[in-house]
């Protein structure tokens, strides 16, 4: 009995500090965001006025907020699909094909994940520079560039950010999938070869199902983290410009806070939180399937 009590006391002492910190710095601030979304208050004013759901009603009529949400959803969906498609393909090629210098390619692909968002944003901003950027310089070799392409203009700013985000993330997930694919028994592929299955069929019928648990876990994590990464890239590359064309919900939330609309910005935060929670729940539901063992 004494040993059991001592063990429980030890476990409690180990867990208590982390639980207390999580409650103080995660749970309480989150609850306060929900509370403040029901009030009207300046960013630096202690005076609060209860307005109920007025802030949320205003959101439905705010064209710039709707545009920022559309940009965020577009970035999340597009970046996720492109990143995971290329990560899986590259992982399969480097795992199954006999390519010299596989470790070299792993390192090269993984390097962008080590770099900070600010560094990557600086690199791509230099590449997209209209006057003497690398991209326009290469295109100028094949046609006249009297009117340079504005890669960070209103029409192309979102695709330009998508390319930077994919480049940053693809190597990390490629390495993760290479580790999972390496664990798949070669005998399964040999049996499939004897049955006449091609590489593409083996990829979709053997590789993907057997590493599906890993794909599902990383997919949920990536989708949620992309909401934050989109804000970081937008803040570092464009600051929401030009004319709000690259604004995402988080950057718009911060701009409203800086404008003194604290309660309104908290309402935006609540919408983002609920959207993230609902999105992760949908992804878990859609991707659920029986676990295959080998």
PDB file of C-alpha atoms in Angstrom:
ATOM      1  CA  UNK A   1       0.000   0.000   0.000  1.00  0.00           C
ATOM      2  CA  UNK A   2       2.796   2.405   0.926  1.00  0.00           C
ATOM      3  CA  UNK A   3       4.620   1.603  -2.304  1.00  0.00           C
ATOM      4  CA  UNK A   4       1.448   2.241  -4.338  1.00  0.00           C
ATOM      5  CA  UNK A   5       0.822   5.573  -2.584  1.00  0.00           C
ATOM      6  CA  UNK A   6       4.434   6.618  -3.089  1.00  0.00           C
ATOM      7  CA  UNK A   7       4.196   5.787  -6.783  1.00  0.00           C
ATOM      8  CA  UNK A   8       0.982   7.808  -7.173  1.00  0.00           C
ATOM      9  CA  UNK A   9       2.521  10.726  -5.289  1.00  0.00           C
ATOM     10  CA  UNK A  10       5.602  10.612  -7.501  1.00  0.00           C
ATOM     11  CA  UNK A  11       3.484  10.535 -10.692  1.00  0.00           C
ATOM     12  CA  UNK A  12       1.384  13.437  -9.386  1.00  0.00           C
ATOM     13  CA  UNK A  13       4.479  15.529  -8.616  1.00  0.00           C
ATOM     14  CA  UNK A  14       5.828  14.855 -12.109  1.00  0.00           C
ATOM     15  CA  UNK A  15       2.584  15.680 -13.911  1.00  0.00           C
ATOM     16  CA  UNK A  16       1.426  18.610 -11.745  1.00  0.00           C
ATOM     17  CA  UNK A  17       3.909  21.282 -12.991  1.00  0.00           C
ATOM     18  CA  UNK A  18       3.141  20.625 -16.664  1.00  0.00           C
ATOM     19  CA  UNK A  19      -0.611  20.515 -15.959  1.00  0.00           C
ATOM     20  CA  UNK A  20      -0.526  23.787 -14.040  1.00  0.00           C
ATOM     21  CA  UNK A  21       1.506  25.532 -16.757  1.00  0.00           C
ATOM     22  CA  UNK A  22      -0.809  24.182 -19.466  1.00  0.00           C
ATOM     23  CA  UNK A  23      -3.838  25.446 -17.561  1.00  0.00           C
ATOM     24  CA  UNK A  24      -2.329  28.882 -16.888  1.00  0.00           C
ATOM     25  CA  UNK A  25      -0.868  29.551 -20.338  1.00  0.00           C
ATOM     26  CA  UNK A  26      -3.224  27.600 -22.634  1.00  0.00           C
ATOM     27  CA  UNK A  27      -6.636  26.946 -21.098  1.00  0.00           C
ATOM     28  CA  UNK A  28      -7.142  30.286 -19.322  1.00  0.00           C
ATOM     29  CA  UNK A  29      -6.004  32.447 -22.284  1.00  0.00           C
ATOM     30  CA  UNK A  30      -8.238  30.441 -24.636  1.00  0.00           C
ATOM     31  CA  UNK A  31     -11.247  30.911 -22.364  1.00  0.00           C
ATOM     32  CA  UNK A  32     -10.413  34.604 -22.081  1.00  0.00           C
ATOM     33  CA  UNK A  33     -10.406  34.906 -25.883  1.00  0.00           C
ATOM     34  CA  UNK A  34     -13.958  33.524 -25.938  1.00  0.00           C
ATOM     35  CA  UNK A  35     -14.988  35.938 -23.165  1.00  0.00           C
ATOM     36  CA  UNK A  36     -13.380  38.987 -24.802  1.00  0.00           C
ATOM     37  CA  UNK A  37     -15.067  38.225 -28.131  1.00  0.00           C
ATOM     38  CA  UNK A  38     -18.361  39.182 -26.476  1.00  0.00           C
ATOM     39  CA  UNK A  39     -17.058  42.606 -25.447  1.00  0.00           C
ATOM     40  CA  UNK A  40     -16.133  45.849 -27.140  1.00  0.00           C
ATOM     41  CA  UNK A  41     -12.817  47.142 -25.913  1.00  0.00           C
ATOM     42  CA  UNK A  42      -9.795  49.069 -27.111  1.00  0.00           C
ATOM     43  CA  UNK A  43      -6.422  47.353 -27.211  1.00  0.00           C
ATOM     44  CA  UNK A  44      -5.001  49.445 -24.367  1.00  0.00           C
ATOM     45  CA  UNK A  45      -8.166  50.452 -22.536  1.00  0.00           C
ATOM     46  CA  UNK A  46      -9.437  48.737 -19.361  1.00  0.00           C
ATOM     47  CA  UNK A  47     -13.039  49.715 -20.163  1.00  0.00           C
ATOM     48  CA  UNK A  48     -15.215  46.916 -21.505  1.00  0.00           C
ATOM     49  CA  UNK A  49     -18.708  47.036 -22.978  1.00  0.00           C
ATOM     50  CA  UNK A  50     -20.702  43.838 -23.327  1.00  0.00           C
ATOM     51  CA  UNK A  51     -22.039  43.576 -26.888  1.00  0.00           C
ATOM     52  CA  UNK A  52     -22.935  39.870 -27.078  1.00  0.00           C
ATOM     53  CA  UNK A  53     -22.675  38.485 -30.611  1.00  0.00           C
ATOM     54  CA  UNK A  54     -22.330  41.889 -32.271  1.00  0.00           C
ATOM     55  CA  UNK A  55     -18.667  41.274 -33.153  1.00  0.00           C
ATOM     56  CA  UNK A  56     -19.573  38.013 -34.887  1.00  0.00           C
ATOM     57  CA  UNK A  57     -22.421  39.681 -36.782  1.00  0.00           C
ATOM     58  CA  UNK A  58     -19.961  42.310 -37.964  1.00  0.00           C
ATOM     59  CA  UNK A  59     -17.627  39.544 -39.195  1.00  0.00           C
ATOM     60  CA  UNK A  60     -20.304  38.228 -41.540  1.00  0.00           C
ATOM     61  CA  UNK A  61     -20.492  41.671 -43.174  1.00  0.00           C
ATOM     62  CA  UNK A  62     -16.744  42.313 -43.256  1.00  0.00           C
ATOM     63  CA  UNK A  63     -15.600  41.744 -46.838  1.00  0.00           C
ATOM     64  CA  UNK A  64     -11.900  41.843 -45.930  1.00  0.00           C
ATOM     65  CA  UNK A  65     -12.352  39.191 -43.216  1.00  0.00           C
ATOM     66  CA  UNK A  66     -14.224  36.945 -45.659  1.00  0.00           C
ATOM     67  CA  UNK A  67     -11.424  37.450 -48.174  1.00  0.00           C
ATOM     68  CA  UNK A  68      -8.780  36.602 -45.558  1.00  0.00           C
ATOM     69  CA  UNK A  69     -10.640  33.414 -44.621  1.00  0.00           C
ATOM     70  CA  UNK A  70     -10.841  32.433 -48.292  1.00  0.00           C
ATOM     71  CA  UNK A  71      -7.098  32.997 -48.647  1.00  0.00           C
ATOM     72  CA  UNK A  72      -6.408  30.915 -45.551  1.00  0.00           C
ATOM     73  CA  UNK A  73      -8.581  28.023 -46.741  1.00  0.00           C
ATOM     74  CA  UNK A  74      -6.981  28.196 -50.204  1.00  0.00           C
ATOM     75  CA  UNK A  75      -3.484  28.066 -48.701  1.00  0.00           C
ATOM     76  CA  UNK A  76      -4.351  25.205 -46.334  1.00  0.00           C
ATOM     77  CA  UNK A  77      -5.952  23.046 -49.033  1.00  0.00           C
ATOM     78  CA  UNK A  78      -3.482  23.769 -51.844  1.00  0.00           C
ATOM     79  CA  UNK A  79      -0.286  23.602 -49.778  1.00  0.00           C
ATOM     80  CA  UNK A  80      -1.427  20.384 -48.088  1.00  0.00           C
ATOM     81  CA  UNK A  81      -2.313  18.595 -51.339  1.00  0.00           C
ATOM     82  CA  UNK A  82       0.853  19.645 -53.191  1.00  0.00           C
ATOM     83  CA  UNK A  83       3.179  19.011 -50.245  1.00  0.00           C
ATOM     84  CA  UNK A  84       1.878  15.547 -49.459  1.00  0.00           C
ATOM     85  CA  UNK A  85       1.685  14.490 -53.105  1.00  0.00           C
ATOM     86  CA  UNK A  86       5.308  15.422 -53.790  1.00  0.00           C
ATOM     87  CA  UNK A  87       6.532  14.157 -50.399  1.00  0.00           C
ATOM     88  CA  UNK A  88       5.014  10.722 -51.028  1.00  0.00           C
ATOM     89  CA  UNK A  89       6.291  10.501 -54.599  1.00  0.00           C
ATOM     90  CA  UNK A  90       9.829  11.606 -53.723  1.00  0.00           C
ATOM     91  CA  UNK A  91       9.890   9.290 -50.699  1.00  0.00           C
ATOM     92  CA  UNK A  92       8.801   6.336 -52.842  1.00  0.00           C
ATOM     93  CA  UNK A  93      11.414   7.087 -55.509  1.00  0.00           C
ATOM     94  CA  UNK A  94      14.270   7.480 -53.037  1.00  0.00           C
ATOM     95  CA  UNK A  95      13.198   4.394 -51.069  1.00  0.00           C
ATOM     96  CA  UNK A  96      12.488   1.907 -53.850  1.00  0.00           C
ATOM     97  CA  UNK A  97      14.721   3.024 -56.693  1.00  0.00           C
ATOM     98  CA  UNK A  98      18.459   2.382 -56.630  1.00  0.00           C
ATOM     99  CA  UNK A  99      19.702   5.961 -56.732  1.00  0.00           C
ATOM    100  CA  UNK A 100      23.231   6.906 -55.788  1.00  0.00           C
ATOM    101  CA  UNK A 101      23.575   9.402 -52.976  1.00  0.00           C
ATOM    102  CA  UNK A 102      20.214   8.826 -51.296  1.00  0.00           C
ATOM    103  CA  UNK A 103      21.479  10.332 -48.034  1.00  0.00           C
ATOM    104  CA  UNK A 104      22.639  13.403 -49.962  1.00  0.00           C
ATOM    105  CA  UNK A 105      19.141  13.937 -51.372  1.00  0.00           C
ATOM    106  CA  UNK A 106      17.650  13.470 -47.910  1.00  0.00           C
ATOM    107  CA  UNK A 107      19.850  16.231 -46.546  1.00  0.00           C
ATOM    108  CA  UNK A 108      19.223  18.569 -49.492  1.00  0.00           C
ATOM    109  CA  UNK A 109      15.456  18.159 -49.251  1.00  0.00           C
ATOM    110  CA  UNK A 110      15.479  18.555 -45.466  1.00  0.00           C
ATOM    111  CA  UNK A 111      17.564  21.772 -45.356  1.00  0.00           C
ATOM    112  CA  UNK A 112      14.591  24.137 -46.012  1.00  0.00           C
ATOM    113  CA  UNK A 113      12.877  22.803 -42.891  1.00  0.00           C
ATOM    114  CA  UNK A 114      15.863  23.901 -40.797  1.00  0.00           C
ATOM    115  CA  UNK A 115      15.743  27.476 -42.095  1.00  0.00           C
ATOM    116  CA  UNK A 116      13.518  30.008 -40.359  1.00  0.00           C
ATOM    117  CA  UNK A 117      10.459  31.448 -42.071  1.00  0.00           C
ATOM    118  CA  UNK A 118      12.137  34.870 -42.189  1.00  0.00           C
ATOM    119  CA  UNK A 119      15.140  33.464 -44.090  1.00  0.00           C
ATOM    120  CA  UNK A 120      12.938  31.552 -46.555  1.00  0.00           C
ATOM    121  CA  UNK A 121      10.753  34.620 -47.070  1.00  0.00           C
ATOM    122  CA  UNK A 122      13.866  36.696 -47.776  1.00  0.00           C
ATOM    123  CA  UNK A 123      15.111  34.136 -50.305  1.00  0.00           C
ATOM    124  CA  UNK A 124      11.825  33.995 -52.209  1.00  0.00           C
ATOM    125  CA  UNK A 125      11.312  37.763 -52.031  1.00  0.00           C
ATOM    126  CA  UNK A 126      14.678  38.120 -53.777  1.00  0.00           C
ATOM    127  CA  UNK A 127      13.674  35.469 -56.340  1.00  0.00           C
ATOM    128  CA  UNK A 128      10.356  37.244 -57.012  1.00  0.00           C
ATOM    129  CA  UNK A 129      11.897  40.719 -57.319  1.00  0.00           C
ATOM    130  CA  UNK A 130      10.444  42.261 -60.515  1.00  0.00           C
ATOM    131  CA  UNK A 131      13.543  44.222 -61.601  1.00  0.00           C
ATOM    132  CA  UNK A 132      16.429  41.792 -61.133  1.00  0.00           C
ATOM    133  CA  UNK A 133      14.944  38.743 -59.420  1.00  0.00           C
ATOM    134  CA  UNK A 134      16.112  35.290 -60.479  1.00  0.00           C
ATOM    135  CA  UNK A 135      12.704  34.209 -61.789  1.00  0.00           C
ATOM    136  CA  UNK A 136      12.217  37.186 -64.097  1.00  0.00           C
ATOM    137  CA  UNK A 137      15.869  37.006 -65.152  1.00  0.00           C
ATOM    138  CA  UNK A 138      15.438  33.375 -66.278  1.00  0.00           C
ATOM    139  CA  UNK A 139      12.204  34.184 -68.128  1.00  0.00           C
ATOM    140  CA  UNK A 140      13.989  37.156 -69.724  1.00  0.00           C
ATOM    141  CA  UNK A 141      16.381  34.740 -71.435  1.00  0.00           C
ATOM    142  CA  UNK A 142      13.506  33.424 -73.558  1.00  0.00           C
ATOM    143  CA  UNK A 143      11.347  36.505 -74.118  1.00  0.00           C
ATOM    144  CA  UNK A 144      11.374  40.261 -73.754  1.00  0.00           C
ATOM    145  CA  UNK A 145      10.819  41.498 -70.172  1.00  0.00           C
ATOM    146  CA  UNK A 146      10.031  45.144 -70.879  1.00  0.00           C
ATOM    147  CA  UNK A 147       7.036  44.697 -68.576  1.00  0.00           C
ATOM    148  CA  UNK A 148       8.342  42.553 -65.661  1.00  0.00           C
ATOM    149  CA  UNK A 149       6.039  40.033 -64.015  1.00  0.00           C
ATOM    150  CA  UNK A 150       4.878  41.115 -60.549  1.00  0.00           C
ATOM    151  CA  UNK A 151       5.080  37.805 -58.681  1.00  0.00           C
ATOM    152  CA  UNK A 152       3.945  39.518 -55.488  1.00  0.00           C
ATOM    153  CA  UNK A 153       1.223  41.509 -57.211  1.00  0.00           C
ATOM    154  CA  UNK A 154      -2.468  41.006 -56.460  1.00  0.00           C
ATOM    155  CA  UNK A 155      -2.964  38.250 -59.053  1.00  0.00           C
ATOM    156  CA  UNK A 156       0.108  36.133 -58.299  1.00  0.00           C
ATOM    157  CA  UNK A 157       0.843  36.777 -54.614  1.00  0.00           C
ATOM    158  CA  UNK A 158      -1.057  33.734 -53.299  1.00  0.00           C
ATOM    159  CA  UNK A 159       0.585  31.256 -55.763  1.00  0.00           C
ATOM    160  CA  UNK A 160       3.963  32.790 -54.890  1.00  0.00           C
ATOM    161  CA  UNK A 161       3.368  32.191 -51.173  1.00  0.00           C
ATOM    162  CA  UNK A 162       2.168  28.639 -51.898  1.00  0.00           C
ATOM    163  CA  UNK A 163       5.451  27.821 -53.677  1.00  0.00           C
ATOM    164  CA  UNK A 164       7.494  29.124 -50.734  1.00  0.00           C
ATOM    165  CA  UNK A 165       5.430  27.154 -48.196  1.00  0.00           C
ATOM    166  CA  UNK A 166       5.637  23.915 -50.185  1.00  0.00           C
ATOM    167  CA  UNK A 167       9.404  24.297 -50.603  1.00  0.00           C
ATOM    168  CA  UNK A 168       9.774  24.752 -46.858  1.00  0.00           C
ATOM    169  CA  UNK A 169       7.677  21.754 -45.804  1.00  0.00           C
ATOM    170  CA  UNK A 170       8.145  19.062 -48.422  1.00  0.00           C
ATOM    171  CA  UNK A 171      11.526  17.729 -47.219  1.00  0.00           C
ATOM    172  CA  UNK A 172      10.435  17.105 -43.637  1.00  0.00           C
ATOM    173  CA  UNK A 173       7.482  14.940 -44.612  1.00  0.00           C
ATOM    174  CA  UNK A 174       9.472  13.204 -47.339  1.00  0.00           C
ATOM    175  CA  UNK A 175      12.002  12.031 -44.736  1.00  0.00           C
ATOM    176  CA  UNK A 176       9.192  10.851 -42.436  1.00  0.00           C
ATOM    177  CA  UNK A 177       7.567   8.835 -45.213  1.00  0.00           C
ATOM    178  CA  UNK A 178      10.901   7.379 -46.267  1.00  0.00           C
ATOM    179  CA  UNK A 179      11.287   5.989 -42.741  1.00  0.00           C
ATOM    180  CA  UNK A 180       7.804   4.432 -42.918  1.00  0.00           C
ATOM    181  CA  UNK A 181       8.300   3.012 -46.405  1.00  0.00           C
ATOM    182  CA  UNK A 182      11.629   1.468 -45.429  1.00  0.00           C
ATOM    183  CA  UNK A 183       9.776  -0.665 -42.872  1.00  0.00           C
ATOM    184  CA  UNK A 184       7.477  -2.228 -45.516  1.00  0.00           C
ATOM    185  CA  UNK A 185       8.712  -5.801 -46.244  1.00  0.00           C
ATOM    186  CA  UNK A 186      10.342  -6.173 -49.650  1.00  0.00           C
ATOM    187  CA  UNK A 187       8.667  -9.583 -49.975  1.00  0.00           C
ATOM    188  CA  UNK A 188       5.320  -7.843 -50.513  1.00  0.00           C
ATOM    189  CA  UNK A 189       6.672  -5.987 -53.520  1.00  0.00           C
ATOM    190  CA  UNK A 190       8.323  -9.147 -54.859  1.00  0.00           C
ATOM    191  CA  UNK A 191       5.009 -11.007 -54.641  1.00  0.00           C
ATOM    192  CA  UNK A 192       3.268  -8.129 -56.395  1.00  0.00           C
ATOM    193  CA  UNK A 193       5.864  -8.238 -59.174  1.00  0.00           C
ATOM    194  CA  UNK A 194       5.208 -11.945 -59.689  1.00  0.00           C
ATOM    195  CA  UNK A 195       1.491 -11.180 -59.954  1.00  0.00           C
ATOM    196  CA  UNK A 196       2.202  -8.601 -62.660  1.00  0.00           C
ATOM    197  CA  UNK A 197       1.496  -5.466 -60.635  1.00  0.00           C
ATOM    198  CA  UNK A 198       3.356  -2.384 -61.858  1.00  0.00           C
ATOM    199  CA  UNK A 199       5.121   0.215 -59.719  1.00  0.00           C
ATOM    200  CA  UNK A 200       2.124   2.558 -59.744  1.00  0.00           C
ATOM    201  CA  UNK A 201      -0.237  -0.208 -58.649  1.00  0.00           C
ATOM    202  CA  UNK A 202       2.157  -1.265 -55.899  1.00  0.00           C
ATOM    203  CA  UNK A 203       2.390   2.331 -54.694  1.00  0.00           C
ATOM    204  CA  UNK A 204      -1.368   2.719 -54.288  1.00  0.00           C
ATOM    205  CA  UNK A 205      -2.210  -0.859 -53.257  1.00  0.00           C
ATOM    206  CA  UNK A 206       0.715  -1.677 -50.963  1.00  0.00           C
ATOM    207  CA  UNK A 207       2.740   1.387 -49.938  1.00  0.00           C
ATOM    208  CA  UNK A 208      -0.066   3.862 -49.233  1.00  0.00           C
ATOM    209  CA  UNK A 209      -2.303   1.448 -47.236  1.00  0.00           C
ATOM    210  CA  UNK A 210       0.595   0.186 -45.108  1.00  0.00           C
ATOM    211  CA  UNK A 211       1.816   3.670 -44.129  1.00  0.00           C
ATOM    212  CA  UNK A 212      -1.685   5.153 -43.898  1.00  0.00           C
ATOM    213  CA  UNK A 213      -1.515   5.601 -40.105  1.00  0.00           C
ATOM    214  CA  UNK A 214       1.566   7.777 -40.493  1.00  0.00           C
ATOM    215  CA  UNK A 215      -0.031   9.731 -43.358  1.00  0.00           C
ATOM    216  CA  UNK A 216      -3.164  10.344 -41.330  1.00  0.00           C
ATOM    217  CA  UNK A 217      -1.258  11.590 -38.276  1.00  0.00           C
ATOM    218  CA  UNK A 218       1.019  13.904 -40.251  1.00  0.00           C
ATOM    219  CA  UNK A 219      -1.898  15.164 -42.346  1.00  0.00           C
ATOM    220  CA  UNK A 220      -3.840  16.336 -39.304  1.00  0.00           C
ATOM    221  CA  UNK A 221      -0.749  17.932 -37.787  1.00  0.00           C
ATOM    222  CA  UNK A 222       0.230  19.638 -41.041  1.00  0.00           C
ATOM    223  CA  UNK A 223      -3.214  21.096 -41.766  1.00  0.00           C
ATOM    224  CA  UNK A 224      -3.403  22.743 -38.345  1.00  0.00           C
ATOM    225  CA  UNK A 225       0.194  23.978 -38.443  1.00  0.00           C
ATOM    226  CA  UNK A 226      -0.323  25.399 -41.950  1.00  0.00           C
ATOM    227  CA  UNK A 227      -2.813  27.910 -40.531  1.00  0.00           C
ATOM    228  CA  UNK A 228      -0.023  29.361 -38.409  1.00  0.00           C
ATOM    229  CA  UNK A 229       2.657  28.965 -41.109  1.00  0.00           C
ATOM    230  CA  UNK A 230       0.476  30.838 -43.608  1.00  0.00           C
ATOM    231  CA  UNK A 231       0.360  33.779 -41.198  1.00  0.00           C
ATOM    232  CA  UNK A 232       4.139  33.719 -40.702  1.00  0.00           C
ATOM    233  CA  UNK A 233       4.882  33.648 -44.431  1.00  0.00           C
ATOM    234  CA  UNK A 234       2.360  36.380 -45.178  1.00  0.00           C
ATOM    235  CA  UNK A 235       3.733  38.554 -42.384  1.00  0.00           C
ATOM    236  CA  UNK A 236       7.345  38.086 -43.509  1.00  0.00           C
ATOM    237  CA  UNK A 237       6.814  38.262 -47.291  1.00  0.00           C
ATOM    238  CA  UNK A 238       3.944  40.670 -47.945  1.00  0.00           C
ATOM    239  CA  UNK A 239       2.487  41.958 -44.641  1.00  0.00           C
ATOM    240  CA  UNK A 240      -0.919  41.194 -46.134  1.00  0.00           C
ATOM    241  CA  UNK A 241      -0.410  43.300 -49.251  1.00  0.00           C
ATOM    242  CA  UNK A 242      -0.873  44.423 -51.868  1.00  0.00           C
ATOM    243  CA  UNK A 243      -4.245  45.906 -50.923  1.00  0.00           C
ATOM    244  CA  UNK A 244      -4.989  43.004 -48.589  1.00  0.00           C
ATOM    245  CA  UNK A 245      -4.717  40.453 -51.417  1.00  0.00           C
ATOM    246  CA  UNK A 246      -2.554  38.098 -49.331  1.00  0.00           C
ATOM    247  CA  UNK A 247      -4.199  38.690 -45.952  1.00  0.00           C
ATOM    248  CA  UNK A 248      -5.062  35.524 -44.026  1.00  0.00           C
ATOM    249  CA  UNK A 249      -7.333  35.355 -41.006  1.00  0.00           C
ATOM    250  CA  UNK A 250      -4.532  35.511 -38.439  1.00  0.00           C
ATOM    251  CA  UNK A 251      -2.813  38.492 -40.060  1.00  0.00           C
ATOM    252  CA  UNK A 252      -6.167  40.276 -40.327  1.00  0.00           C
ATOM    253  CA  UNK A 253      -6.798  39.541 -36.657  1.00  0.00           C
ATOM    254  CA  UNK A 254      -3.509  41.194 -35.692  1.00  0.00           C
ATOM    255  CA  UNK A 255      -4.227  44.205 -37.906  1.00  0.00           C
ATOM    256  CA  UNK A 256      -7.583  44.706 -36.159  1.00  0.00           C
ATOM    257  CA  UNK A 257      -5.893  44.462 -32.773  1.00  0.00           C
ATOM    258  CA  UNK A 258      -3.313  47.054 -33.835  1.00  0.00           C
ATOM    259  CA  UNK A 259      -6.183  49.289 -34.975  1.00  0.00           C
ATOM    260  CA  UNK A 260      -7.557  49.232 -31.420  1.00  0.00           C
ATOM    261  CA  UNK A 261     -10.445  46.809 -32.056  1.00  0.00           C
ATOM    262  CA  UNK A 262      -9.458  44.314 -29.380  1.00  0.00           C
ATOM    263  CA  UNK A 263     -12.837  42.654 -28.907  1.00  0.00           C
ATOM    264  CA  UNK A 264     -13.324  42.343 -32.668  1.00  0.00           C
ATOM    265  CA  UNK A 265      -9.904  40.743 -33.098  1.00  0.00           C
ATOM    266  CA  UNK A 266     -10.762  38.247 -30.341  1.00  0.00           C
ATOM    267  CA  UNK A 267     -13.928  37.331 -32.265  1.00  0.00           C
ATOM    268  CA  UNK A 268     -11.732  36.574 -35.285  1.00  0.00           C
ATOM    269  CA  UNK A 269      -9.544  34.428 -33.007  1.00  0.00           C
ATOM    270  CA  UNK A 270     -12.598  32.449 -31.889  1.00  0.00           C
ATOM    271  CA  UNK A 271     -13.614  31.805 -35.504  1.00  0.00           C
ATOM    272  CA  UNK A 272     -10.092  30.597 -36.348  1.00  0.00           C
ATOM    273  CA  UNK A 273     -10.062  28.317 -33.284  1.00  0.00           C
ATOM    274  CA  UNK A 274     -13.433  26.772 -34.143  1.00  0.00           C
ATOM    275  CA  UNK A 275     -12.421  26.413 -37.795  1.00  0.00           C
ATOM    276  CA  UNK A 276      -9.189  24.618 -36.807  1.00  0.00           C
ATOM    277  CA  UNK A 277     -11.031  22.306 -34.419  1.00  0.00           C
ATOM    278  CA  UNK A 278     -13.750  21.489 -36.964  1.00  0.00           C
ATOM    279  CA  UNK A 279     -11.188  20.944 -39.727  1.00  0.00           C
ATOM    280  CA  UNK A 280      -9.095  18.532 -37.647  1.00  0.00           C
ATOM    281  CA  UNK A 281     -12.252  16.614 -36.655  1.00  0.00           C
ATOM    282  CA  UNK A 282     -13.336  16.342 -40.308  1.00  0.00           C
ATOM    283  CA  UNK A 283      -9.889  15.166 -41.413  1.00  0.00           C
ATOM    284  CA  UNK A 284      -9.824  12.497 -38.693  1.00  0.00           C
ATOM    285  CA  UNK A 285     -13.296  11.335 -39.692  1.00  0.00           C
ATOM    286  CA  UNK A 286     -12.628  11.263 -43.430  1.00  0.00           C
ATOM    287  CA  UNK A 287      -9.235   9.529 -43.144  1.00  0.00           C
ATOM    288  CA  UNK A 288     -10.272   6.895 -40.588  1.00  0.00           C
ATOM    289  CA  UNK A 289      -9.870   3.311 -41.765  1.00  0.00           C
ATOM    290  CA  UNK A 290      -8.842  -0.092 -40.435  1.00  0.00           C
ATOM    291  CA  UNK A 291      -5.160  -0.389 -39.577  1.00  0.00           C
ATOM    292  CA  UNK A 292      -3.277  -2.819 -41.789  1.00  0.00           C
ATOM    293  CA  UNK A 293      -0.451  -4.865 -40.288  1.00  0.00           C
ATOM    294  CA  UNK A 294       2.492  -6.547 -41.970  1.00  0.00           C
TER     295      UNK A 294
END
